[in-house]
Amino acid sequence: MNRTYELMFIVRPDMTDEDLDKLISTLQSAVPASQGSVKSVEKMGKRRLAYTVRKFNDGIYVLLIVEGGGSAIHELERRLRVTEPVIKFLTVRTDEEQKRLDKIKALRDARKKVSAQPAASGEPTPAAEAAETPAATA
Amino acid sequence: MADEMKPAAPAGDGPRSGGDRPRSGGRPGGPGGPAREGGRKFFRRKKVCKFCVEKIENINYKDYRLLGQFVAESGKIVPRRLTGVCTPHQRRLSVAIKQARNIALLPFAGRIA
């Protein structure tokens, strides 16, 4: 069961950097216990929220990319829910979307190789249009 | 695109002047179709899907600037008939907007304060 999830959460804006690092590391330490792994951690910085959440108008956004089964996510979400400074979180499963994107990309690359040779056929059309417009006005 | 249309306009209008029934059904000055100046008819430019044209396949909730273009001032998702987004992309777009709303990147109602 290898799935990829994006876990985005918002912590309250008055949190210090050390506290935030500590919070993230405790979250990370919980993941391997349930056969998961943290792929990356990104602190997206402080941002104005689109609406008030728990009387806060700003928040510090953090993005975790986690690989593993549902149990890892379940544990992480439970922890986020009980952690006081976390005001909001969202989990999105991304592996299927990524698979779809890879497929499209592969398809496009294949098509690009094919269309590389008859590129010259695209040239005459603008020239023909340019020739047509003076004739129409005259 | 629009510049190319203007010189051709008088030539196009000439033979068709007999049927100058104004098309009253359309809203003038919709997002995709401003009325051609001086013309009796409303010429609506064919709207194209932004995601198809720019080949954006990855419609993600984190990309709130992109999503913001498809959200009205009130916070509503703009319908396809106004933006010209194709059905598959609108489907993904609406999912992404809803996710972005959930994590306070986009508002549920009203614009970002």
PDB file of C-alpha atoms in Angstrom:
ATOM      1  CA  MET A   1       0.000   0.000   0.000  1.00  0.00           C
ATOM      2  CA  ASN A   2       2.143   2.808  -1.215  1.00  0.00           C
ATOM      3  CA  ARG A   3       0.225   5.965  -1.612  1.00  0.00           C
ATOM      4  CA  THR A   4       1.353   9.538  -1.671  1.00  0.00           C
ATOM      5  CA  TYR A   5      -0.420  12.194   0.296  1.00  0.00           C
ATOM      6  CA  GLU A   6      -0.006  15.886   0.672  1.00  0.00           C
ATOM      7  CA  LEU A   7      -0.722  17.134   4.130  1.00  0.00           C
ATOM      8  CA  MET A   8      -1.078  20.872   4.382  1.00  0.00           C
ATOM      9  CA  PHE A   9      -1.706  22.487   7.712  1.00  0.00           C
ATOM     10  CA  ILE A  10      -1.859  25.957   9.169  1.00  0.00           C
ATOM     11  CA  VAL A  11      -0.425  26.866  12.539  1.00  0.00           C
ATOM     12  CA  ARG A  12      -1.210  30.017  14.452  1.00  0.00           C
ATOM     13  CA  PRO A  13       0.808  33.022  13.348  1.00  0.00           C
ATOM     14  CA  ASP A  14       2.333  33.890  16.704  1.00  0.00           C
ATOM     15  CA  MET A  15       4.314  30.673  16.824  1.00  0.00           C
ATOM     16  CA  THR A  16       8.098  30.942  16.964  1.00  0.00           C
ATOM     17  CA  ASP A  17      10.375  29.182  14.522  1.00  0.00           C
ATOM     18  CA  GLU A  18      11.822  26.797  17.107  1.00  0.00           C
ATOM     19  CA  ASP A  19       8.381  25.771  18.247  1.00  0.00           C
ATOM     20  CA  LEU A  20       7.355  25.139  14.677  1.00  0.00           C
ATOM     21  CA  ASP A  21      10.427  23.017  13.995  1.00  0.00           C
ATOM     22  CA  LYS A  22       9.758  21.054  17.139  1.00  0.00           C
ATOM     23  CA  LEU A  23       6.156  20.482  16.129  1.00  0.00           C
ATOM     24  CA  ILE A  24       7.156  19.314  12.660  1.00  0.00           C
ATOM     25  CA  SER A  25       9.782  16.933  13.983  1.00  0.00           C
ATOM     26  CA  THR A  26       7.329  15.357  16.414  1.00  0.00           C
ATOM     27  CA  LEU A  27       4.910  14.872  13.551  1.00  0.00           C
ATOM     28  CA  GLN A  28       7.636  13.343  11.414  1.00  0.00           C
ATOM     29  CA  SER A  29       8.664  10.955  14.164  1.00  0.00           C
ATOM     30  CA  ALA A  30       5.138   9.548  14.252  1.00  0.00           C
ATOM     31  CA  VAL A  31       5.149   8.505  10.610  1.00  0.00           C
ATOM     32  CA  PRO A  32       7.627   5.558  10.506  1.00  0.00           C
ATOM     33  CA  ALA A  33       5.679   3.759  13.248  1.00  0.00           C
ATOM     34  CA  SER A  34       2.889   3.147  10.750  1.00  0.00           C
ATOM     35  CA  GLN A  35       5.033   2.096   7.753  1.00  0.00           C
ATOM     36  CA  GLY A  36       5.185   5.482   6.169  1.00  0.00           C
ATOM     37  CA  SER A  37       7.876   7.919   5.209  1.00  0.00           C
ATOM     38  CA  VAL A  38       8.012  11.679   4.966  1.00  0.00           C
ATOM     39  CA  LYS A  39       9.196  12.649   1.505  1.00  0.00           C
ATOM     40  CA  SER A  40       9.528  16.358   2.030  1.00  0.00           C
ATOM     41  CA  VAL A  41       8.686  19.158   4.390  1.00  0.00           C
ATOM     42  CA  GLU A  42       8.055  22.628   3.100  1.00  0.00           C
ATOM     43  CA  LYS A  43       7.413  25.642   5.237  1.00  0.00           C
ATOM     44  CA  MET A  44       5.459  27.968   2.989  1.00  0.00           C
ATOM     45  CA  GLY A  45       5.654  30.857   5.378  1.00  0.00           C
ATOM     46  CA  LYS A  46       3.141  33.230   6.827  1.00  0.00           C
ATOM     47  CA  ARG A  47       0.147  34.079   4.724  1.00  0.00           C
ATOM     48  CA  ARG A  48      -3.090  35.966   5.129  1.00  0.00           C
ATOM     49  CA  LEU A  49      -6.015  33.591   5.413  1.00  0.00           C
ATOM     50  CA  ALA A  50      -8.953  33.964   3.057  1.00  0.00           C
ATOM     51  CA  TYR A  51     -11.318  33.935   6.019  1.00  0.00           C
ATOM     52  CA  THR A  52     -11.042  34.021   9.767  1.00  0.00           C
ATOM     53  CA  VAL A  53     -10.182  30.712  11.373  1.00  0.00           C
ATOM     54  CA  ARG A  54     -10.365  30.492  15.164  1.00  0.00           C
ATOM     55  CA  LYS A  55     -10.141  34.263  15.342  1.00  0.00           C
ATOM     56  CA  PHE A  56      -6.894  34.298  13.379  1.00  0.00           C
ATOM     57  CA  ASN A  57      -6.500  36.197  10.147  1.00  0.00           C
ATOM     58  CA  ASP A  58      -2.984  34.995   9.389  1.00  0.00           C
ATOM     59  CA  GLY A  59      -1.372  31.626   9.547  1.00  0.00           C
ATOM     60  CA  ILE A  60       1.865  29.801   8.865  1.00  0.00           C
ATOM     61  CA  TYR A  61       1.424  27.211   6.140  1.00  0.00           C
ATOM     62  CA  VAL A  62       3.345  23.932   6.230  1.00  0.00           C
ATOM     63  CA  LEU A  63       3.233  21.219   3.584  1.00  0.00           C
ATOM     64  CA  LEU A  64       4.218  17.622   4.273  1.00  0.00           C
ATOM     65  CA  ILE A  65       4.465  15.028   1.544  1.00  0.00           C
ATOM     66  CA  VAL A  66       3.968  11.607   3.034  1.00  0.00           C
ATOM     67  CA  GLU A  67       4.198   8.194   1.472  1.00  0.00           C
ATOM     68  CA  GLY A  68       2.462   5.272   3.080  1.00  0.00           C
ATOM     69  CA  GLY A  69      -0.896   3.747   3.763  1.00  0.00           C
ATOM     70  CA  GLY A  70      -3.986   5.165   5.316  1.00  0.00           C
ATOM     71  CA  SER A  71      -2.887   4.272   8.816  1.00  0.00           C
ATOM     72  CA  ALA A  72       0.006   6.733   8.673  1.00  0.00           C
ATOM     73  CA  ILE A  73      -2.365   9.479   7.572  1.00  0.00           C
ATOM     74  CA  HIS A  74      -4.865   8.508  10.198  1.00  0.00           C
ATOM     75  CA  GLU A  75      -2.252   8.849  12.905  1.00  0.00           C
ATOM     76  CA  LEU A  76      -0.982  12.155  11.537  1.00  0.00           C
ATOM     77  CA  GLU A  77      -4.457  13.625  11.319  1.00  0.00           C
ATOM     78  CA  ARG A  78      -5.221  12.516  14.847  1.00  0.00           C
ATOM     79  CA  ARG A  79      -2.102  14.271  16.043  1.00  0.00           C
ATOM     80  CA  LEU A  80      -2.891  17.415  14.133  1.00  0.00           C
ATOM     81  CA  ARG A  81      -6.356  17.475  15.623  1.00  0.00           C
ATOM     82  CA  VAL A  82      -5.080  17.338  19.197  1.00  0.00           C
ATOM     83  CA  THR A  83      -2.207  19.754  18.611  1.00  0.00           C
ATOM     84  CA  GLU A  84      -3.292  23.089  19.967  1.00  0.00           C
ATOM     85  CA  PRO A  85      -1.475  25.524  17.611  1.00  0.00           C
ATOM     86  CA  VAL A  86      -2.671  23.808  14.426  1.00  0.00           C
ATOM     87  CA  ILE A  87      -5.750  25.690  13.313  1.00  0.00           C
ATOM     88  CA  LYS A  88      -6.570  23.903  10.050  1.00  0.00           C
ATOM     89  CA  PHE A  89      -5.331  21.013   7.951  1.00  0.00           C
ATOM     90  CA  LEU A  90      -6.078  19.316   4.639  1.00  0.00           C
ATOM     91  CA  THR A  91      -4.971  15.953   3.301  1.00  0.00           C
ATOM     92  CA  VAL A  92      -5.010  15.228  -0.408  1.00  0.00           C
ATOM     93  CA  ARG A  93      -4.052  11.976  -2.041  1.00  0.00           C
ATOM     94  CA  THR A  94      -1.804  12.726  -4.984  1.00  0.00           C
ATOM     95  CA  ASP A  95      -0.417   9.467  -6.390  1.00  0.00           C
ATOM     96  CA  GLU A  96      -3.246   8.794  -8.839  1.00  0.00           C
ATOM     97  CA  GLU A  97      -3.222  12.363 -10.075  1.00  0.00           C
ATOM     98  CA  GLN A  98       0.542  12.131 -10.488  1.00  0.00           C
ATOM     99  CA  LYS A  99       0.161   8.917 -12.461  1.00  0.00           C
ATOM    100  CA  ARG A 100      -2.291  10.643 -14.756  1.00  0.00           C
ATOM    101  CA  LEU A 101       0.041  13.593 -15.239  1.00  0.00           C
ATOM    102  CA  ASP A 102       2.972  11.323 -16.028  1.00  0.00           C
ATOM    103  CA  LYS A 103       0.875   9.529 -18.605  1.00  0.00           C
ATOM    104  CA  ILE A 104      -0.087  12.780 -20.309  1.00  0.00           C
ATOM    105  CA  LYS A 105       3.497  13.954 -20.255  1.00  0.00           C
ATOM    106  CA  ALA A 106       4.725  10.734 -21.821  1.00  0.00           C
ATOM    107  CA  LEU A 107       2.053  11.026 -24.477  1.00  0.00           C
ATOM    108  CA  ARG A 108       3.026  14.592 -25.273  1.00  0.00           C
ATOM    109  CA  ASP A 109       6.708  13.763 -25.471  1.00  0.00           C
ATOM    110  CA  ALA A 110       5.975  10.937 -27.876  1.00  0.00           C
ATOM    111  CA  ARG A 111       3.860  13.228 -30.018  1.00  0.00           C
ATOM    112  CA  LYS A 112       6.522  15.922 -30.016  1.00  0.00           C
ATOM    113  CA  LYS A 113       9.062  13.514 -31.461  1.00  0.00           C
ATOM    114  CA  VAL A 114       6.701  12.577 -34.277  1.00  0.00           C
ATOM    115  CA  SER A 115       5.774  16.161 -35.138  1.00  0.00           C
ATOM    116  CA  ALA A 116       9.387  17.334 -35.139  1.00  0.00           C
ATOM    117  CA  GLN A 117       9.878  16.385 -38.801  1.00  0.00           C
ATOM    118  CA  PRO A 118       6.829  17.837 -40.609  1.00  0.00           C
ATOM    119  CA  ALA A 119       7.160  21.199 -38.865  1.00  0.00           C
ATOM    120  CA  ALA A 120       7.677  22.927 -42.221  1.00  0.00           C
ATOM    121  CA  SER A 121       4.054  22.322 -43.239  1.00  0.00           C
ATOM    122  CA  GLY A 122       2.894  24.817 -40.612  1.00  0.00           C
ATOM    123  CA  GLU A 123       4.680  27.726 -42.332  1.00  0.00           C
ATOM    124  CA  PRO A 124       2.649  28.484 -45.499  1.00  0.00           C
ATOM    125  CA  THR A 125      -0.643  29.211 -43.735  1.00  0.00           C
ATOM    126  CA  PRO A 126       0.238  32.657 -42.262  1.00  0.00           C
ATOM    127  CA  ALA A 127       1.677  33.691 -45.616  1.00  0.00           C
ATOM    128  CA  ALA A 128      -1.531  32.731 -47.396  1.00  0.00           C
ATOM    129  CA  GLU A 129      -3.585  34.751 -44.926  1.00  0.00           C
ATOM    130  CA  ALA A 130      -1.396  37.789 -45.423  1.00  0.00           C
ATOM    131  CA  ALA A 131      -1.878  37.527 -49.171  1.00  0.00           C
ATOM    132  CA  GLU A 132      -5.620  37.286 -48.774  1.00  0.00           C
ATOM    133  CA  THR A 133      -6.255  40.381 -46.640  1.00  0.00           C
ATOM    134  CA  PRO A 134      -4.923  43.001 -49.133  1.00  0.00           C
ATOM    135  CA  ALA A 135      -7.020  41.403 -51.849  1.00  0.00           C
ATOM    136  CA  ALA A 136     -10.143  41.706 -49.740  1.00  0.00           C
ATOM    137  CA  THR A 137      -9.654  45.403 -48.962  1.00  0.00           C
ATOM    138  CA  ALA A 138      -8.795  46.322 -52.549  1.00  0.00           C
TER     139      ALA A 138
ATOM    140  CA  MET B   1      -5.794  37.736 -33.001  1.00  0.00           C
ATOM    141  CA  ALA B   2      -8.098  40.714 -32.563  1.00  0.00           C
ATOM    142  CA  ASP B   3      -5.815  42.875 -34.658  1.00  0.00           C
ATOM    143  CA  GLU B   4      -6.086  40.514 -37.549  1.00  0.00           C
ATOM    144  CA  MET B   5      -9.842  40.650 -37.454  1.00  0.00           C
ATOM    145  CA  LYS B   6     -10.222  44.419 -37.874  1.00  0.00           C
ATOM    146  CA  PRO B   7      -8.978  44.901 -41.451  1.00  0.00           C
ATOM    147  CA  ALA B   8     -11.103  42.002 -42.618  1.00  0.00           C
ATOM    148  CA  ALA B   9     -14.241  43.363 -40.962  1.00  0.00           C
ATOM    149  CA  PRO B  10     -15.586  45.718 -43.695  1.00  0.00           C
ATOM    150  CA  ALA B  11     -15.120  43.074 -46.336  1.00  0.00           C
ATOM    151  CA  GLY B  12     -16.972  40.577 -44.209  1.00  0.00           C
ATOM    152  CA  ASP B  13     -19.894  42.907 -43.502  1.00  0.00           C
ATOM    153  CA  GLY B  14     -20.561  43.902 -47.099  1.00  0.00           C
ATOM    154  CA  PRO B  15     -22.245  40.832 -48.560  1.00  0.00           C
ATOM    155  CA  ARG B  16     -24.017  40.007 -45.322  1.00  0.00           C
ATOM    156  CA  SER B  17     -25.717  43.382 -44.866  1.00  0.00           C
ATOM    157  CA  GLY B  18     -29.055  41.989 -45.958  1.00  0.00           C
ATOM    158  CA  GLY B  19     -29.420  39.886 -42.882  1.00  0.00           C
ATOM    159  CA  ASP B  20     -28.588  42.488 -40.281  1.00  0.00           C
ATOM    160  CA  ARG B  21     -30.841  41.080 -37.643  1.00  0.00           C
ATOM    161  CA  PRO B  22     -29.222  42.043 -34.370  1.00  0.00           C
ATOM    162  CA  ARG B  23     -28.508  39.112 -32.156  1.00  0.00           C
ATOM    163  CA  SER B  24     -30.213  40.232 -29.024  1.00  0.00           C
ATOM    164  CA  GLY B  25     -29.858  36.960 -27.211  1.00  0.00           C
ATOM    165  CA  GLY B  26     -26.315  37.551 -26.075  1.00  0.00           C
ATOM    166  CA  ARG B  27     -25.194  39.651 -23.177  1.00  0.00           C
ATOM    167  CA  PRO B  28     -23.081  42.444 -24.581  1.00  0.00           C
ATOM    168  CA  GLY B  29     -19.641  42.613 -23.189  1.00  0.00           C
ATOM    169  CA  GLY B  30     -19.443  39.231 -21.578  1.00  0.00           C
ATOM    170  CA  PRO B  31     -15.998  38.152 -20.406  1.00  0.00           C
ATOM    171  CA  GLY B  32     -15.110  36.424 -23.644  1.00  0.00           C
ATOM    172  CA  GLY B  33     -16.961  38.527 -26.142  1.00  0.00           C
ATOM    173  CA  PRO B  34     -16.802  42.289 -26.329  1.00  0.00           C
ATOM    174  CA  ALA B  35     -18.987  43.739 -29.082  1.00  0.00           C
ATOM    175  CA  ARG B  36     -17.130  44.755 -32.187  1.00  0.00           C
ATOM    176  CA  GLU B  37     -17.045  48.545 -32.383  1.00  0.00           C
ATOM    177  CA  GLY B  38     -19.205  50.047 -35.111  1.00  0.00           C
ATOM    178  CA  GLY B  39     -20.822  46.726 -35.907  1.00  0.00           C
ATOM    179  CA  ARG B  40     -24.503  46.064 -35.550  1.00  0.00           C
ATOM    180  CA  LYS B  41     -23.977  42.471 -34.686  1.00  0.00           C
ATOM    181  CA  PHE B  42     -22.342  41.227 -31.608  1.00  0.00           C
ATOM    182  CA  PHE B  43     -19.377  39.268 -32.642  1.00  0.00           C
ATOM    183  CA  ARG B  44     -18.394  36.908 -29.943  1.00  0.00           C
ATOM    184  CA  ARG B  45     -14.912  35.566 -30.075  1.00  0.00           C
ATOM    185  CA  LYS B  46     -14.765  31.820 -29.622  1.00  0.00           C
ATOM    186  CA  LYS B  47     -13.778  31.176 -26.067  1.00  0.00           C
ATOM    187  CA  VAL B  48     -11.078  28.648 -25.571  1.00  0.00           C
ATOM    188  CA  CYS B  49     -10.123  26.637 -22.562  1.00  0.00           C
ATOM    189  CA  LYS B  50      -7.153  28.267 -20.864  1.00  0.00           C
ATOM    190  CA  PHE B  51      -5.919  24.927 -19.633  1.00  0.00           C
ATOM    191  CA  CYS B  52      -6.030  23.340 -23.078  1.00  0.00           C
ATOM    192  CA  VAL B  53      -4.317  26.285 -24.741  1.00  0.00           C
ATOM    193  CA  GLU B  54      -1.529  26.687 -22.225  1.00  0.00           C
ATOM    194  CA  LYS B  55      -1.341  22.934 -21.706  1.00  0.00           C
ATOM    195  CA  ILE B  56      -1.785  23.189 -17.976  1.00  0.00           C
ATOM    196  CA  GLU B  57      -2.694  19.715 -16.821  1.00  0.00           C
ATOM    197  CA  ASN B  58      -1.813  20.064 -13.197  1.00  0.00           C
ATOM    198  CA  ILE B  59      -4.709  21.946 -11.621  1.00  0.00           C
ATOM    199  CA  ASN B  60      -3.678  22.086  -8.026  1.00  0.00           C
ATOM    200  CA  TYR B  61      -5.284  23.605  -4.961  1.00  0.00           C
ATOM    201  CA  LYS B  62      -1.981  25.213  -3.959  1.00  0.00           C
ATOM    202  CA  ASP B  63      -1.945  27.342  -7.086  1.00  0.00           C
ATOM    203  CA  TYR B  64      -4.444  29.824  -5.719  1.00  0.00           C
ATOM    204  CA  ARG B  65      -3.420  32.584  -8.119  1.00  0.00           C
ATOM    205  CA  LEU B  66      -4.448  30.453 -11.070  1.00  0.00           C
ATOM    206  CA  LEU B  67      -7.636  29.334  -9.359  1.00  0.00           C
ATOM    207  CA  GLY B  68      -8.450  32.910  -8.426  1.00  0.00           C
ATOM    208  CA  GLN B  69      -8.981  33.712 -12.092  1.00  0.00           C
ATOM    209  CA  PHE B  70     -11.951  31.357 -12.111  1.00  0.00           C
ATOM    210  CA  VAL B  71     -13.578  32.644  -8.953  1.00  0.00           C
ATOM    211  CA  ALA B  72     -15.956  35.592  -9.025  1.00  0.00           C
ATOM    212  CA  GLU B  73     -15.679  38.564  -6.688  1.00  0.00           C
ATOM    213  CA  SER B  74     -18.274  36.967  -4.503  1.00  0.00           C
ATOM    214  CA  GLY B  75     -16.192  33.837  -4.160  1.00  0.00           C
ATOM    215  CA  LYS B  76     -18.315  31.730  -6.471  1.00  0.00           C
ATOM    216  CA  ILE B  77     -16.856  29.400  -9.060  1.00  0.00           C
ATOM    217  CA  VAL B  78     -17.410  31.013 -12.465  1.00  0.00           C
ATOM    218  CA  PRO B  79     -19.476  28.770 -14.760  1.00  0.00           C
ATOM    219  CA  ARG B  80     -17.992  27.223 -17.860  1.00  0.00           C
ATOM    220  CA  ARG B  81     -20.217  29.174 -20.215  1.00  0.00           C
ATOM    221  CA  LEU B  82     -18.548  32.395 -19.073  1.00  0.00           C
ATOM    222  CA  THR B  83     -14.945  31.263 -18.924  1.00  0.00           C
ATOM    223  CA  GLY B  84     -14.861  28.806 -21.801  1.00  0.00           C
ATOM    224  CA  VAL B  85     -13.074  26.133 -19.822  1.00  0.00           C
ATOM    225  CA  CYS B  86     -13.723  22.662 -21.220  1.00  0.00           C
ATOM    226  CA  THR B  87     -15.667  20.109 -19.234  1.00  0.00           C
ATOM    227  CA  PRO B  88     -12.809  17.868 -18.047  1.00  0.00           C
ATOM    228  CA  HIS B  89     -10.797  20.836 -16.907  1.00  0.00           C
ATOM    229  CA  GLN B  90     -13.724  22.545 -15.222  1.00  0.00           C
ATOM    230  CA  ARG B  91     -14.316  19.385 -13.256  1.00  0.00           C
ATOM    231  CA  ARG B  92     -10.762  19.346 -11.962  1.00  0.00           C
ATOM    232  CA  LEU B  93     -10.831  23.090 -11.472  1.00  0.00           C
ATOM    233  CA  SER B  94     -13.890  22.989  -9.272  1.00  0.00           C
ATOM    234  CA  VAL B  95     -12.369  20.246  -7.133  1.00  0.00           C
ATOM    235  CA  ALA B  96      -9.184  22.257  -6.728  1.00  0.00           C
ATOM    236  CA  ILE B  97     -11.082  25.424  -5.817  1.00  0.00           C
ATOM    237  CA  LYS B  98     -13.031  23.569  -3.168  1.00  0.00           C
ATOM    238  CA  GLN B  99      -9.834  22.159  -1.695  1.00  0.00           C
ATOM    239  CA  ALA B 100      -8.258  25.595  -1.690  1.00  0.00           C
ATOM    240  CA  ARG B 101     -11.296  26.964   0.116  1.00  0.00           C
ATOM    241  CA  ASN B 102     -10.935  24.336   2.753  1.00  0.00           C
ATOM    242  CA  ILE B 103      -7.398  25.335   3.602  1.00  0.00           C
ATOM    243  CA  ALA B 104      -8.224  29.059   3.567  1.00  0.00           C
ATOM    244  CA  LEU B 105      -6.376  29.863   0.363  1.00  0.00           C
ATOM    245  CA  LEU B 106      -9.594  30.984  -1.276  1.00  0.00           C
ATOM    246  CA  PRO B 107     -12.676  32.411   0.380  1.00  0.00           C
ATOM    247  CA  PHE B 108     -15.996  30.614   0.617  1.00  0.00           C
ATOM    248  CA  ALA B 109     -17.748  33.940   0.258  1.00  0.00           C
ATOM    249  CA  GLY B 110     -16.464  37.392  -0.439  1.00  0.00           C
ATOM    250  CA  ARG B 111     -13.027  38.288  -1.555  1.00  0.00           C
ATOM    251  CA  ILE B 112      -9.811  37.949   0.335  1.00  0.00           C
ATOM    252  CA  ALA B 113      -9.755  40.617   3.003  1.00  0.00           C
TER     253      ALA B 113
END
